[in-house]
């Protein structure tokens, strides 16, 4: 089925018993988000809140809450889009399979938006304060749009081919924003709208911006699709949606999807910023208040019967995990084409996506050598850090396919065990310091700045990994050593007390003490605030280790050395404690969770769901 708007999608999900209506009054402050998160965690249905306090508009959530439901939504076009992407990955496939030709031609035709003079979106106007005021977490700075589709065009190349459609969070209220006249536009580093904004600033002109909410589900996926630079997201939206997206174009204005539920029109003045945030984010912490561009609101449009779609974010997995899984399946075959020599990548959701990237690559530079060592893998790693969204990765861990043709970086325990067996810690750690990093990651030395590291492993095993907790003598403040997995230990450490961009003498002392023990089988030791929590599961271990550490600042080593600016050790120790400068972790509100529990009692709307 082709969904030309959000209503047709929601109606179909309800007809197929994949959507539940909640007619009881629901507060968009904390409660709606808490319900969505609980239903997602239970693998539950999409939700339609028909009675939302403070607004006349219904809200829909968890639409993409399972991979199966996401595939169901795009079932009519999925094979065609897969064929288009496969053809790009292997052009010879098109010649070999003429049966693909009609579908590819139709998909190409659908990529072109269709200009229309009017549409449902033009039916009504409203104001920012009349929209649903979703607040997901107690410390959020105000109400936010969590599924916004932010549209802009290049000032030097206007039109669809020079457009960008991205999902950048929009703050509707709070802080210093003028009610109904201003909204905050938070776009992170390495985002397409940034290039348009830079052009406008250089020209000393305003940048027109439209924010769409709702509309064809394909636009939501298109806005987060990691497309190559120069390919407009609007084109992909048409291919995935199975129809030419009708766009209302008024003279002198940016186009608007005719079937959108809402559109906030406005512009960004050059040089104007205001504090935006805090906001609970997908790493599992708050992103704090920082200056970001301000959008001056010109008009708020909505269709008849408009529904406000939303999600909430927090420590993964969350609904955006399903976006990532769906996109991975679509684009897996393109990886070797985009990154030469790389066969598979895995941006690890449990670690917050950008903090940890695993990859299987080739090691072919010196095939006649008696022993493989990382060479091409280093090139692969630098390629991953040099383009697309993988450039935001912090820890990039690569293994050579030649050592194990069956190795997959999606089997995280086996992959890390394979790497730790082969990692030469005197040679195979490559740091990049004082570089750009993900805006939402507070482990670095400042906003948008920190370090990255490549762990590259190739050749025969260098060690046998330890499989039991060894005898350890720990200095004061360190305790509770735990065996986590082969080659990996976790310790509890004292509360961090150092300023940003500073090594901790207590960690250096720990390394000196541990160097006296026999830890040859444990190349990775993690120090956390709570070793028991960290070692309780792989999800906990990955989240704590890679979201709470900056590679250059927080990697220490037993028998550490620096030779000609290259650092190495015999076992590395990662300081994964919460730091004095980190943002706080997200914590649920007990009173709200109790109310959610009550919605699951017999006769209530979530009975049998959570």
Coordinates of N, CA and C in Angstrom, one line a residue, residues 282-285 314-318 320-321 346-358 410 412-413 533 537-548:
X282 N 19.9 10.9 22.5 CA 20.0 9.4 22.3 C 21.2 8.7 22.8
X283 N 22.1 9.4 23.4 CA 23.3 8.8 24.0 C 22.9 8.3 25.4
X284 N 21.7 8.8 25.9 CA 21.3 8.4 27.3 C 21.6 9.4 28.3
X285 N 22.0 10.7 27.9 CA 22.3 11.8 28.8 C 21.6 13.0 28.3
X314 N 16.5 8.5 24.3 CA 17.1 8.2 25.6 C 18.1 7.2 25.4
X315 N 18.5 6.6 26.5 CA 19.5 5.5 26.4 C 19.0 4.4 25.4
X316 N 19.8 4.1 24.4 CA 19.4 3.0 23.5 C 19.3 1.7 24.1
X317 N 18.4 0.8 23.5 CA 17.6 1.0 22.3 C 16.4 1.8 22.5
X318 N 16.0 2.7 21.5 CA 14.8 3.4 21.5 C 14.2 3.3 20.0
X320 N 14.4 5.2 17.6 CA 15.4 5.5 16.5 C 16.3 4.3 16.2
X321 N 16.4 3.4 17.1 CA 17.2 2.1 16.8 C 16.6 1.4 15.6
X346 N 29.3 -1.5 11.5 CA 28.3 -1.5 12.5 C 28.5 -0.4 13.4
X347 N 27.6 0.6 13.3 CA 27.6 1.7 14.3 C 26.8 1.2 15.5
X348 N 27.4 0.9 16.6 CA 26.8 0.2 17.6 C 25.7 1.0 18.4
X349 N 24.5 0.6 18.3 CA 23.4 1.3 18.9 C 23.5 1.3 20.4
X350 N 23.9 0.2 21.0 CA 24.0 0.2 22.5 C 25.0 1.1 23.0
X351 N 25.9 1.5 22.2 CA 26.9 2.5 22.6 C 26.6 3.9 22.1
X352 N 25.4 4.2 21.7 CA 25.0 5.5 21.3 C 25.2 5.8 19.8
X353 N 25.6 4.9 19.0 CA 25.8 4.9 17.6 C 27.2 5.6 17.3
X354 N 27.3 6.9 17.4 CA 28.6 7.5 17.0 C 29.8 7.2 17.9
X355 N 29.6 6.9 19.2 CA 30.8 6.6 19.9 C 31.6 5.4 19.5
X356 N 30.9 4.4 18.9 CA 31.6 3.1 18.6 C 31.2 2.6 17.2
X357 N 32.2 2.5 16.3 CA 32.0 1.9 15.0 C 32.9 0.7 14.8
X358 N 32.3 -0.4 14.5 CA 33.1 -1.7 14.2 C 33.0 -1.9 12.7
X410 N 28.6 -7.5 13.5 CA 27.3 -7.4 14.2 C 27.2 -8.4 15.3
X412 N 28.9 -8.6 18.3 CA 29.8 -7.8 19.0 C 30.7 -8.6 19.9
X413 N 30.2 -9.5 20.7 CA 31.2 -10.3 21.6 C 32.2 -11.0 20.8
X533 N 27.2 -2.9 37.8 CA 26.3 -2.5 36.8 C 26.9 -2.6 35.4
X537 N 25.8 -6.7 31.7 CA 25.3 -7.1 30.4 C 26.2 -6.4 29.4
X538 N 26.1 -6.9 28.1 CA 26.8 -6.3 27.0 C 26.3 -4.9 26.8
X539 N 25.0 -4.7 26.9 CA 24.5 -3.3 26.6 C 25.0 -2.3 27.6
X540 N 25.1 -2.7 28.9 CA 25.7 -1.9 29.9 C 27.1 -1.6 29.7
X541 N 27.9 -2.6 29.3 CA 29.3 -2.5 29.1 C 29.6 -1.6 28.0
X542 N 28.9 -1.7 26.9 CA 29.1 -0.9 25.7 C 28.7 0.5 25.9
X543 N 27.6 0.7 26.6 CA 27.1 2.1 26.9 C 28.1 2.8 27.8
X544 N 28.5 2.2 28.9 CA 29.3 2.9 29.9 C 30.7 3.1 29.3
X545 N 31.3 2.1 28.7 CA 32.7 2.2 28.2 C 32.9 3.3 27.1
X546 N 32.0 3.3 26.2 CA 32.2 4.1 25.0 C 31.5 5.5 25.0
X547 N 30.5 5.7 25.8 CA 29.9 7.0 25.9 C 30.6 7.9 27.0
X548 N 31.3 7.3 27.9 CA 31.8 8.0 29.0 C 33.3 8.2 28.9

